[in-house]
PDB file of C-alpha atoms in Angstrom:
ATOM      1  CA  UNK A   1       2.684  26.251  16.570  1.00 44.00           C
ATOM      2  CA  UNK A   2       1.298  23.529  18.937  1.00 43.00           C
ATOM      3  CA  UNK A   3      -1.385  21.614  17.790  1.00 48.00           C
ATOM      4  CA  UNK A   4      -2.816  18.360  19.182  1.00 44.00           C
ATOM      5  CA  UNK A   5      -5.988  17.681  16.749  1.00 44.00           C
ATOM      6  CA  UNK A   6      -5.467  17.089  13.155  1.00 42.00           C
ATOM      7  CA  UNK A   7      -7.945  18.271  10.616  1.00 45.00           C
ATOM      8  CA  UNK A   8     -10.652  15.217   9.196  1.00 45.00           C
ATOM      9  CA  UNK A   9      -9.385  14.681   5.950  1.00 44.00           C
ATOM     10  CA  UNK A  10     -12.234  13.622   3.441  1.00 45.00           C
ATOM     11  CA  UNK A  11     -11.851  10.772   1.176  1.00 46.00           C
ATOM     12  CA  UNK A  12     -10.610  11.399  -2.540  1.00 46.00           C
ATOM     13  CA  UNK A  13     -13.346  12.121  -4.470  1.00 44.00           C
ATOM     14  CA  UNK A  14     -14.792  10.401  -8.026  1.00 42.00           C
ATOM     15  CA  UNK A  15     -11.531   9.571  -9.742  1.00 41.00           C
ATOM     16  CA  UNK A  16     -11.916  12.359 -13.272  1.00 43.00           C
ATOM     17  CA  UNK A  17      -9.810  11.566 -16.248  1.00 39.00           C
ATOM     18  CA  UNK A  18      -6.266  10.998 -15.878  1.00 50.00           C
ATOM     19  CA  UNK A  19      -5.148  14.904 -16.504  1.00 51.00           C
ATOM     20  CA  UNK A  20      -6.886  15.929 -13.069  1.00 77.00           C
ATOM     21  CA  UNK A  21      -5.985  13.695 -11.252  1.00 89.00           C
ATOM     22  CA  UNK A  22      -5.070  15.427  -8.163  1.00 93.00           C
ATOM     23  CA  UNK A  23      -1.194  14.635  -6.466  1.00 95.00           C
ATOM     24  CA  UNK A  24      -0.050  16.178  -2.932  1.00 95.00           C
ATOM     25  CA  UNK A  25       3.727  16.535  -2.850  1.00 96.00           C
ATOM     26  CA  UNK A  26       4.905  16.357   0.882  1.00 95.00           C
ATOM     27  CA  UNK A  27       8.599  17.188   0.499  1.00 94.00           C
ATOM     28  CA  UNK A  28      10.960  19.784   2.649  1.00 92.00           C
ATOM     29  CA  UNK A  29      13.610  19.656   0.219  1.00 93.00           C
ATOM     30  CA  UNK A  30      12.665  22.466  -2.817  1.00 93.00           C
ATOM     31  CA  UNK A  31      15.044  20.826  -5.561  1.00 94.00           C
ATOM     32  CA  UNK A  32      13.316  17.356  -5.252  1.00 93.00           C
ATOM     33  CA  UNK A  33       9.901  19.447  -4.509  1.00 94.00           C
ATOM     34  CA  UNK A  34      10.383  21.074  -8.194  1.00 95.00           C
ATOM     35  CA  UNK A  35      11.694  18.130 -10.180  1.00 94.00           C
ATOM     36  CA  UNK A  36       8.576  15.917  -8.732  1.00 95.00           C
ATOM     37  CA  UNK A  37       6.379  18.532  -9.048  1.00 94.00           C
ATOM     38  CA  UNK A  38       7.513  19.244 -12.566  1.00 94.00           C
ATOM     39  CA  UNK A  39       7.465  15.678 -13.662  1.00 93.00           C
ATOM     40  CA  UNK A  40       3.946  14.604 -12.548  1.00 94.00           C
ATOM     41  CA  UNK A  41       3.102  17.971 -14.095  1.00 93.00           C
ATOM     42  CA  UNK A  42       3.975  17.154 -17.634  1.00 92.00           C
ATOM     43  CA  UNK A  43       2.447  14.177 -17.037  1.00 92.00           C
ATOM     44  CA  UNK A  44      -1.179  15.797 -16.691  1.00 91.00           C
ATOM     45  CA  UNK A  45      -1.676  15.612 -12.851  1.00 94.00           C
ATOM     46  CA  UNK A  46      -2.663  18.419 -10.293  1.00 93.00           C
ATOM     47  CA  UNK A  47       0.194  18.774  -8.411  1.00 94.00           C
ATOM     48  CA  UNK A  48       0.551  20.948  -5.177  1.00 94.00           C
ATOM     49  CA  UNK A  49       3.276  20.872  -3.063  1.00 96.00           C
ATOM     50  CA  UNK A  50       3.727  22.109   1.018  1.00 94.00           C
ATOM     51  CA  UNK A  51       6.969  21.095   2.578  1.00 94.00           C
ATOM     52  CA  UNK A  52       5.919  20.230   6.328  1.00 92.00           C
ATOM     53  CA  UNK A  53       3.549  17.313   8.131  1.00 92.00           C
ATOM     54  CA  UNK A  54       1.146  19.751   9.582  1.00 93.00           C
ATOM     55  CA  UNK A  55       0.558  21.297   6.234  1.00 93.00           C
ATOM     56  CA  UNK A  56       0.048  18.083   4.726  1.00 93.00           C
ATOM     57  CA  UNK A  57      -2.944  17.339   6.731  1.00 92.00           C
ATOM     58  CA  UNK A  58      -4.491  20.709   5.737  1.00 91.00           C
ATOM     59  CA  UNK A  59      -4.004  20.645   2.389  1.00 92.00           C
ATOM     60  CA  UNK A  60      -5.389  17.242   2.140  1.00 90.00           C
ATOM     61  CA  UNK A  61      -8.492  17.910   4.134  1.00 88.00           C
ATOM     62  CA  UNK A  62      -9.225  21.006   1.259  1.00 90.00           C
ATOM     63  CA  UNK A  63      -7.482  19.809  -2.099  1.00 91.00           C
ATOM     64  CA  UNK A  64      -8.343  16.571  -1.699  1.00 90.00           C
ATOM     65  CA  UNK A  65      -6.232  14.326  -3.657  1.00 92.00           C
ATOM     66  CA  UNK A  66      -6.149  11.089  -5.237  1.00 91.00           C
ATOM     67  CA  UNK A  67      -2.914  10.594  -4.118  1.00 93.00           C
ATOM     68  CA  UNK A  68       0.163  11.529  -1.829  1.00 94.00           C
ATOM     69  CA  UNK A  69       3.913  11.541  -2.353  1.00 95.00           C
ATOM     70  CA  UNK A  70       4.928  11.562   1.074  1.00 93.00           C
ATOM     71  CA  UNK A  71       8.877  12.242   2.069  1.00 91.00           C
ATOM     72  CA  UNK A  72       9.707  10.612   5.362  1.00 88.00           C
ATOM     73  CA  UNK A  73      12.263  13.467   7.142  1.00 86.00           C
ATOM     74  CA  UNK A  74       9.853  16.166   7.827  1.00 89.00           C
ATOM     75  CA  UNK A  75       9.819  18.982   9.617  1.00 88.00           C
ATOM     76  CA  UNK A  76       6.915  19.791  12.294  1.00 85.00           C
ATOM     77  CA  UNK A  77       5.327  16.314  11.732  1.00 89.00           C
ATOM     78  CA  UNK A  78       7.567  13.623  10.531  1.00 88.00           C
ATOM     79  CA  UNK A  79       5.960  11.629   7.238  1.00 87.00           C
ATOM     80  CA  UNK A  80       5.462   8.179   9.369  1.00 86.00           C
ATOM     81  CA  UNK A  81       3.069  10.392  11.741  1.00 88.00           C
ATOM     82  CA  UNK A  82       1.064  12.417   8.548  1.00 90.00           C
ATOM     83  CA  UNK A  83       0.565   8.399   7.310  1.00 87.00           C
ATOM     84  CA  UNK A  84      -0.574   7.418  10.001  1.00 83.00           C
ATOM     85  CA  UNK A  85      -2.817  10.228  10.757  1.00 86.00           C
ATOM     86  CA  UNK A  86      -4.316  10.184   7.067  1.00 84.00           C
ATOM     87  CA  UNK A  87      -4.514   6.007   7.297  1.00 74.00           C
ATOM     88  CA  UNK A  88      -6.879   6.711  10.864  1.00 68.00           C
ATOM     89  CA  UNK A  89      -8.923   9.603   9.245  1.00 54.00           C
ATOM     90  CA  UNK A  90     -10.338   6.340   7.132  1.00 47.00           C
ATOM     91  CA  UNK A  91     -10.228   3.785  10.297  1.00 44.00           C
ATOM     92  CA  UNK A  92     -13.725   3.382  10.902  1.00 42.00           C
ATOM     93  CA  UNK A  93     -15.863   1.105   8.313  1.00 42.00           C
ATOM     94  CA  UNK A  94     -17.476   1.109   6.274  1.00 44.00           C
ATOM     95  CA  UNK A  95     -15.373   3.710   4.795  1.00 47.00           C
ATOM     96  CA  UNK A  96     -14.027   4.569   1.067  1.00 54.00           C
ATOM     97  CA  UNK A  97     -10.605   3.306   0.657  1.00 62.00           C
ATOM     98  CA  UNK A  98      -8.136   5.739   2.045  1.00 75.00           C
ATOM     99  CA  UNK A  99      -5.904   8.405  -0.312  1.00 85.00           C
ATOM    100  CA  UNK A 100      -2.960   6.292  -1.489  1.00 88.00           C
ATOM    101  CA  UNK A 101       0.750   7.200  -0.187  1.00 90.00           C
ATOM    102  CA  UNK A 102       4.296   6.290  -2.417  1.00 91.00           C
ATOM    103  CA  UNK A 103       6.486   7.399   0.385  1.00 88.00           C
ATOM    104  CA  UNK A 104      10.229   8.670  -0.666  1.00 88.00           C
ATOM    105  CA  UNK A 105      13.004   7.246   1.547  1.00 81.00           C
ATOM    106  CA  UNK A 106      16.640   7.798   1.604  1.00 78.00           C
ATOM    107  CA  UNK A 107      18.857   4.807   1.462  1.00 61.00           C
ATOM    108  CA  UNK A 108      19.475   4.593   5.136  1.00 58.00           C
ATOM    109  CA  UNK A 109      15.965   4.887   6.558  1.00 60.00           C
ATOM    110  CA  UNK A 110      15.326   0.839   5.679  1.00 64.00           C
ATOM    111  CA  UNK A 111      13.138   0.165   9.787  1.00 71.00           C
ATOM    112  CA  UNK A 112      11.105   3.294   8.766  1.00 69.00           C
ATOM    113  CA  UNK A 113      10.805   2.229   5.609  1.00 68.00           C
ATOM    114  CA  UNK A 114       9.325  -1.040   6.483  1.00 73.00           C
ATOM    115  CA  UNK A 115       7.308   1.114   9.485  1.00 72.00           C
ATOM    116  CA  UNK A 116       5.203   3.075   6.704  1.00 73.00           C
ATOM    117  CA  UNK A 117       4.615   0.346   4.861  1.00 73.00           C
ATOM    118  CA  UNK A 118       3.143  -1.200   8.025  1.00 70.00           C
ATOM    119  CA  UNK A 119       0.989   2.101   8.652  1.00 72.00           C
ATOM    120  CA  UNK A 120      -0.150   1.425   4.980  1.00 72.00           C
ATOM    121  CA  UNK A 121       2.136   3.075   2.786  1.00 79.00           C
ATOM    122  CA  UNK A 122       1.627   1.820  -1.192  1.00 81.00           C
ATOM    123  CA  UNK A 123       4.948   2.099  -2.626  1.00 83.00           C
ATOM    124  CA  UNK A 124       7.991   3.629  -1.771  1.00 82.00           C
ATOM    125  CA  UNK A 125      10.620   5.193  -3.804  1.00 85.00           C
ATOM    126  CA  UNK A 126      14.061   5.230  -2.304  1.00 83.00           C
ATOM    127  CA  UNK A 127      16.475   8.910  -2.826  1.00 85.00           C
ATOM    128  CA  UNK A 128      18.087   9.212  -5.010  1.00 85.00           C
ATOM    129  CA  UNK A 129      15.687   8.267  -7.569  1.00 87.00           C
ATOM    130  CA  UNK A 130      14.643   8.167 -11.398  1.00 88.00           C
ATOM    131  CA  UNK A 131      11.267  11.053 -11.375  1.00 90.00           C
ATOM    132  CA  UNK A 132      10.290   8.873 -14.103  1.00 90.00           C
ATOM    133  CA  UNK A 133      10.593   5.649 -12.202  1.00 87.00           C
ATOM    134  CA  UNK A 134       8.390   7.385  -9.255  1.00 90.00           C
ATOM    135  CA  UNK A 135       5.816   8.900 -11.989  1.00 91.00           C
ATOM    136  CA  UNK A 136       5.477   5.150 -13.290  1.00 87.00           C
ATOM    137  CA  UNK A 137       5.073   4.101  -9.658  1.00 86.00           C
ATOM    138  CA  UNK A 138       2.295   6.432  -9.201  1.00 90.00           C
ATOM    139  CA  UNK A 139       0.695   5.886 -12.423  1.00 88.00           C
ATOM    140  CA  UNK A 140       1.061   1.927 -11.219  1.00 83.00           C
ATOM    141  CA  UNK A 141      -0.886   2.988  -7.762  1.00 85.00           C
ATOM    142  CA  UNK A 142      -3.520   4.704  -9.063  1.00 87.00           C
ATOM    143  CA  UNK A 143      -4.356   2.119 -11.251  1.00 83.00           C
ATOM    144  CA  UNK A 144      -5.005  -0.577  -8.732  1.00 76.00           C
ATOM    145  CA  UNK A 145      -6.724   1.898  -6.482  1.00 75.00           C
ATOM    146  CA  UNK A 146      -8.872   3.177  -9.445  1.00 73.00           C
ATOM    147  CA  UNK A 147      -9.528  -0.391 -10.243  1.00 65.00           C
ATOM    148  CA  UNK A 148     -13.173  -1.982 -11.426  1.00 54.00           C
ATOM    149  CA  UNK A 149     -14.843  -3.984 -13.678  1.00 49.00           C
ATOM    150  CA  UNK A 150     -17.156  -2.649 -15.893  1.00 51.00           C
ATOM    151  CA  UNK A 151     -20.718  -2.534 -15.076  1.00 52.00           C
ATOM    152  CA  UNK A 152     -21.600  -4.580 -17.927  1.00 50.00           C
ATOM    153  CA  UNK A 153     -19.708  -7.493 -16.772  1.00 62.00           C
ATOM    154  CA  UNK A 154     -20.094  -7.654 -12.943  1.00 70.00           C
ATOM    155  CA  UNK A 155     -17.731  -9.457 -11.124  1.00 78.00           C
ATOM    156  CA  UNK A 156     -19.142 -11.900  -8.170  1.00 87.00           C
ATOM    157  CA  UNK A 157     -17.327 -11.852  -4.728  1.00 90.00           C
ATOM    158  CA  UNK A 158     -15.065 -14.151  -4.230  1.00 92.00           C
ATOM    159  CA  UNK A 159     -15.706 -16.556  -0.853  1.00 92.00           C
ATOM    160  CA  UNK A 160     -13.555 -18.210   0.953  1.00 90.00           C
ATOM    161  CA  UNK A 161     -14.755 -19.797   4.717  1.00 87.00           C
ATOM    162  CA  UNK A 162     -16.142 -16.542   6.803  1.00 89.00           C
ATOM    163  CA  UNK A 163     -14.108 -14.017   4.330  1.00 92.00           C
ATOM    164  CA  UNK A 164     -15.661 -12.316   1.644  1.00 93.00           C
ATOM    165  CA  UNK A 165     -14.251  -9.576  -1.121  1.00 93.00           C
ATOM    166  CA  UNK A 166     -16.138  -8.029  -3.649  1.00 91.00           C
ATOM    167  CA  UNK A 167     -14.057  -6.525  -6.282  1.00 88.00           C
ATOM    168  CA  UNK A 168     -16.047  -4.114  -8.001  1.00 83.00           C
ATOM    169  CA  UNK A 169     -17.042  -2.318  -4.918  1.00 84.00           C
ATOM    170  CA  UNK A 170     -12.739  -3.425  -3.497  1.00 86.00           C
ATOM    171  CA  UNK A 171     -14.434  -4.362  -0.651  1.00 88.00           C
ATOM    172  CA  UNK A 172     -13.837  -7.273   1.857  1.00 93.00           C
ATOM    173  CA  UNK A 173     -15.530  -8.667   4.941  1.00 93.00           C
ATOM    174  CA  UNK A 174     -15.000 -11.280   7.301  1.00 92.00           C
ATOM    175  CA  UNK A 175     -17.582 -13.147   9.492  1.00 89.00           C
ATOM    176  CA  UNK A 176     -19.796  -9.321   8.467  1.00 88.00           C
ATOM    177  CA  UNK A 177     -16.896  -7.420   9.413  1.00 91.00           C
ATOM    178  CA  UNK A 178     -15.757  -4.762   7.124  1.00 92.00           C
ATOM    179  CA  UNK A 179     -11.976  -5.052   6.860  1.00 92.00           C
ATOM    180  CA  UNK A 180     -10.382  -1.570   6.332  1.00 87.00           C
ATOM    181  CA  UNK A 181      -7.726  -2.696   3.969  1.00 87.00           C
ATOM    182  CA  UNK A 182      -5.554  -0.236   1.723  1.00 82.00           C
ATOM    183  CA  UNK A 183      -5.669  -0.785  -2.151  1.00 80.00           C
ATOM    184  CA  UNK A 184      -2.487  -3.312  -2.079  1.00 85.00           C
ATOM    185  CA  UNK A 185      -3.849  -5.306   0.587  1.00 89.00           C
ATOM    186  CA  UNK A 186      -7.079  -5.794  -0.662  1.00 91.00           C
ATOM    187  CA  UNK A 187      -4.934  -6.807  -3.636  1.00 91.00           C
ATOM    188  CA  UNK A 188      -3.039  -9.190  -1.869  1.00 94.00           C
ATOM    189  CA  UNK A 189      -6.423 -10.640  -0.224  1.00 95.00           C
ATOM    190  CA  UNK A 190      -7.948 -11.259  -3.625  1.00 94.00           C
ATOM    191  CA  UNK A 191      -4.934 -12.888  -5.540  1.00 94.00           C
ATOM    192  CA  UNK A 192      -4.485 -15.146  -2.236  1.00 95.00           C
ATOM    193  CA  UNK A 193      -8.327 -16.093  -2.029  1.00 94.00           C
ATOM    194  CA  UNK A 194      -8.452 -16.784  -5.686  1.00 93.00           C
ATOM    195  CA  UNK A 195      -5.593 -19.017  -5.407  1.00 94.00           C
ATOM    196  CA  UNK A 196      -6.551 -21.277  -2.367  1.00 93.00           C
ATOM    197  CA  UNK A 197      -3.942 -24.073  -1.502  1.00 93.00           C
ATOM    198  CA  UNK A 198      -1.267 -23.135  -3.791  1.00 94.00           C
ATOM    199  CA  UNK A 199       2.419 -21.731  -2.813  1.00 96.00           C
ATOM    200  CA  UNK A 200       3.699 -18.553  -3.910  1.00 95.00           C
ATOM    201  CA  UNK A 201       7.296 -17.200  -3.490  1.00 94.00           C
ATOM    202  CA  UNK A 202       7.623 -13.775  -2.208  1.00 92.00           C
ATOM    203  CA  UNK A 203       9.035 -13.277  -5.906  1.00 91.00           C
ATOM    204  CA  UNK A 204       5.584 -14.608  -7.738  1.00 92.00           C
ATOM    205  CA  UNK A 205       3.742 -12.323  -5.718  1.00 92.00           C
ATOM    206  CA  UNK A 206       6.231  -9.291  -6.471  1.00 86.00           C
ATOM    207  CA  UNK A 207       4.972  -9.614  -9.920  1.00 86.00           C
ATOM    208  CA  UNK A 208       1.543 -11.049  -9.573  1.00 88.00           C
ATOM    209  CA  UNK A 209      -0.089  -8.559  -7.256  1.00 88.00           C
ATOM    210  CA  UNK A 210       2.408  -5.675  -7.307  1.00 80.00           C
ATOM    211  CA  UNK A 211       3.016  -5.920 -11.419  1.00 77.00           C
ATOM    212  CA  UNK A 212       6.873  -5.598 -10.300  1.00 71.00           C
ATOM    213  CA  UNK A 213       9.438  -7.936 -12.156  1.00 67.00           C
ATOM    214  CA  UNK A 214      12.229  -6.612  -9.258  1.00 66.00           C
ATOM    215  CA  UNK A 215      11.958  -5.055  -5.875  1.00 66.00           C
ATOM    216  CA  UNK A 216      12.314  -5.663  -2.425  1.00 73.00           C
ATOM    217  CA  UNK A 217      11.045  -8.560  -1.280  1.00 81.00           C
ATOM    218  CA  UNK A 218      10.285  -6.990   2.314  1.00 82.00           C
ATOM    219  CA  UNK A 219       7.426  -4.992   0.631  1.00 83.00           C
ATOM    220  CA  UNK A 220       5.555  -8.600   0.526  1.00 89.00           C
ATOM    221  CA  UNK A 221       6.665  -9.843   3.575  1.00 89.00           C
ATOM    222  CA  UNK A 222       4.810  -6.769   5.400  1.00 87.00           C
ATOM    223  CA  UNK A 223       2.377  -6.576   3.546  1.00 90.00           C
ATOM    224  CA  UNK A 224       1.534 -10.310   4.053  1.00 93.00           C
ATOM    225  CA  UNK A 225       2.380  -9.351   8.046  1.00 92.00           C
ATOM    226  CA  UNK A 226      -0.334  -6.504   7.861  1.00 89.00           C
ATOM    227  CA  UNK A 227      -3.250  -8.573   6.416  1.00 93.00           C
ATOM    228  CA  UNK A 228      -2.764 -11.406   8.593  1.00 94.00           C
ATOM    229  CA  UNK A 229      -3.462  -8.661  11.816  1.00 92.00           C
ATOM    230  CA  UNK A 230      -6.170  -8.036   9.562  1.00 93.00           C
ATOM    231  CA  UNK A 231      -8.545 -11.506   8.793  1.00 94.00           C
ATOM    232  CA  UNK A 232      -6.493 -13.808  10.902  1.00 93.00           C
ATOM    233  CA  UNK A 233      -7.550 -15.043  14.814  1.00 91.00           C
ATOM    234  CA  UNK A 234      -4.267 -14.843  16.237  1.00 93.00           C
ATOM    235  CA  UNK A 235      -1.841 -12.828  13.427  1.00 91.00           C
ATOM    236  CA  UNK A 236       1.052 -14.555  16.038  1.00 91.00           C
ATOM    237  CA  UNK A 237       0.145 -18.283  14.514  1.00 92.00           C
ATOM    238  CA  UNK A 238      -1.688 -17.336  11.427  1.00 93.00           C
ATOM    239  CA  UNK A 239      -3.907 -20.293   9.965  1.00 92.00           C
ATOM    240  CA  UNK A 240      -5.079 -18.453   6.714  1.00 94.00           C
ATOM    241  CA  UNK A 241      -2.226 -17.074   5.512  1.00 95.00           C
ATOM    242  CA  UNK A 242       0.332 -19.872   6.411  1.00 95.00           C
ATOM    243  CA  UNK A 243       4.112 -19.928   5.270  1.00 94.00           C
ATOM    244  CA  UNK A 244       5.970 -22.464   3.866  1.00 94.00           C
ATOM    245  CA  UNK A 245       9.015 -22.717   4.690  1.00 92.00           C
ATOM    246  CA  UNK A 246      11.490 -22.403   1.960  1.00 90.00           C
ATOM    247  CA  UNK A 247       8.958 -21.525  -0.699  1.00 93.00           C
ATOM    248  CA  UNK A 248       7.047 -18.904   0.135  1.00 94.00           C
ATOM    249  CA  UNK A 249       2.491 -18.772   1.695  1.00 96.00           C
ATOM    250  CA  UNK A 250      -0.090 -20.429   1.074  1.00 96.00           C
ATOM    251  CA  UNK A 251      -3.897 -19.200   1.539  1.00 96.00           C
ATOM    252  CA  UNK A 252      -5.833 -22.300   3.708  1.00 93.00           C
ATOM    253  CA  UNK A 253      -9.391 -20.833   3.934  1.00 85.00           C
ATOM    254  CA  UNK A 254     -11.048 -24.180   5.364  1.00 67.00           C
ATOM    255  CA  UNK A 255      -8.859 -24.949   8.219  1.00 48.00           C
ATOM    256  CA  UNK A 256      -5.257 -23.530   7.893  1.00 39.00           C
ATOM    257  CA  UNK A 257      -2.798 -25.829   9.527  1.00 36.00           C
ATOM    258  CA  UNK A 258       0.376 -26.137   8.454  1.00 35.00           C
ATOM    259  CA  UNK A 259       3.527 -24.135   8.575  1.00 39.00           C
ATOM    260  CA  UNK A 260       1.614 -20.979  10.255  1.00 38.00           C
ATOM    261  CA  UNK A 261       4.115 -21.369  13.210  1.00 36.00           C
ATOM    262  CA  UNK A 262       7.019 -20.767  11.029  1.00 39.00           C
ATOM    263  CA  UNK A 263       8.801 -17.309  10.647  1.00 39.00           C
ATOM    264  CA  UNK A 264       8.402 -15.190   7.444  1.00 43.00           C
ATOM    265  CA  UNK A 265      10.919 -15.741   5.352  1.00 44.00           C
ATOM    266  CA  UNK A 266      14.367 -13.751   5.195  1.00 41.00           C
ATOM    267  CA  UNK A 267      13.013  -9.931   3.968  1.00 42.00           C
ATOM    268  CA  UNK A 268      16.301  -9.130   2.597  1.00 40.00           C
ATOM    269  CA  UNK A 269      16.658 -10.890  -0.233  1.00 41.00           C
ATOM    270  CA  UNK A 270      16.459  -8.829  -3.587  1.00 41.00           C
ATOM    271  CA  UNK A 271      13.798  -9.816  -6.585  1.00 43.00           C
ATOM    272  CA  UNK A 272      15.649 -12.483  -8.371  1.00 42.00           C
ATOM    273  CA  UNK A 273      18.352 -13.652  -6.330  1.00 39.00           C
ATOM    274  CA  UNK A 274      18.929 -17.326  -5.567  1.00 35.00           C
ATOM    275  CA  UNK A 275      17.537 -19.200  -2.605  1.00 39.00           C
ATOM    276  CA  UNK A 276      20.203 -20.254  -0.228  1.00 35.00           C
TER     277      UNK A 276
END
């Protein structure tokens, strides 16, 4: 079936209590459909499950959910397309943050890999994997999407030049421009801006923003790639977000010079390996 026009697909709605919370399984492969879908399950989510990228959009659009598991080898519509499509149903601001994705990945799909996170992927999960590991990745998304203060203790926005975030609404602007940033990266923007003029290691931020004591270090890199395309003037020689060579970035929010000019380093490296 040829079809050009995807269907809008609505924001999630409220966020209920943790037992209907609703999860959309994209996944063409029935054994790792079931075990997923049996896992989150028994964890008290909603689960539904369609096995192609065109159904994906149209079961989002009706069920709605607060969050996607979306396998990368699809048929129909591959899962970097579906991410993308469901990342530009929430392009235009102001708009509520968009449905989070963990993406699952087989071992040899590492540039695609790095591609969704990019579109605005969350997490990933690489096959084969531990169905607890990915329900404590979920439960770890959610989380920092569901994220905010109680209204008894409001939180002030945090300024820093011409950007501002507010994080009880997990909203940022710069110069009165709403940045449409996905839950990590407005993460990532808050630690940074709360943090002004100090270095952190790719590592630090592994653990500070993500909550992850290992992983792979390119999941920082591109992130920190994505938001600079996102506040800075020229993402190409960044003066916000600046890196230092050898150790890791820095946020400048005055003035920004530096090492902006200076590559990103290595994404390779694994969580707790030594610096050459």
């Amino acid at each position: 079936m040829s079809r050009t026009t995807p269907p809008a697909v609505p924001p999630p709605g409220p966020v209920p209590a943790a037992p209907s919370r609703r999860i959309l399984v994209v996944e063409d492969d029935p054994t790792v459909a079931e075990v997923v879908t049996g896992y989150l399950t028994r964890a008290g989510y909603v689960t539904e499950h369609v096995a192609d990228g065109w159904a994906a959009l149209d079961r989002a659009a009706s069920f709605r959910p607060h969050l996607v598991v979306l396998d990368l080898m699809l048929p129909g519509l591959d899962g970097l397309e579906v991410c993308r499509r469901l990342r530009g149903a929430h392009s235009t601001a102001p708009a509520p943050p968009p449905v989070p994705v963990v993406m699952l990945t087989a071992r040899g799909e590492a540039p695609d890999r790095i591609l969704g996170l990019e579109l605005g992927a969350d997490d990933y999960v690489t096959k084969p994997f531990s169905p607890r590991e990915l329900v404590l990745r979920i439960g770890s998304v959610l989380r920092r999407a569901e994220a905010a203060p109680p209204a008894a203790t409001p939180v002030p926005p945090v300024r820093a030049g011409d950007l501002t975030a507010e994080p009880a609404a997990r909203h940022a602007v710069r110069a009165g421009r709403p940045l449409s940033l996905t839950s990590r990266e407005f993460d990532l923007l808050l630690f940074l801006m709360r943090n002004p003029g100090r270095v952190f290691a790719r590592e630090d931020l592994l653990h500070q923003v993500w909550g992850w004591e290992f992983g792979d270090l390119s999941t920082v890199t591109v992130h920190v790639r994505r938001l600079r395309e996102k506040i800075e003037d020229d993402p190409a020689a960044p003066r916000l977000i600046v890196t230092v060579w050898g150790a890791g970035y820095r946020f400048d929010p005055a003035d920004g010079t530096g090492d902006g000019d200076r590559p990103d380093p290595a994404p390779s490296t694994p969580a707790g390996a030594p610096r050459p």
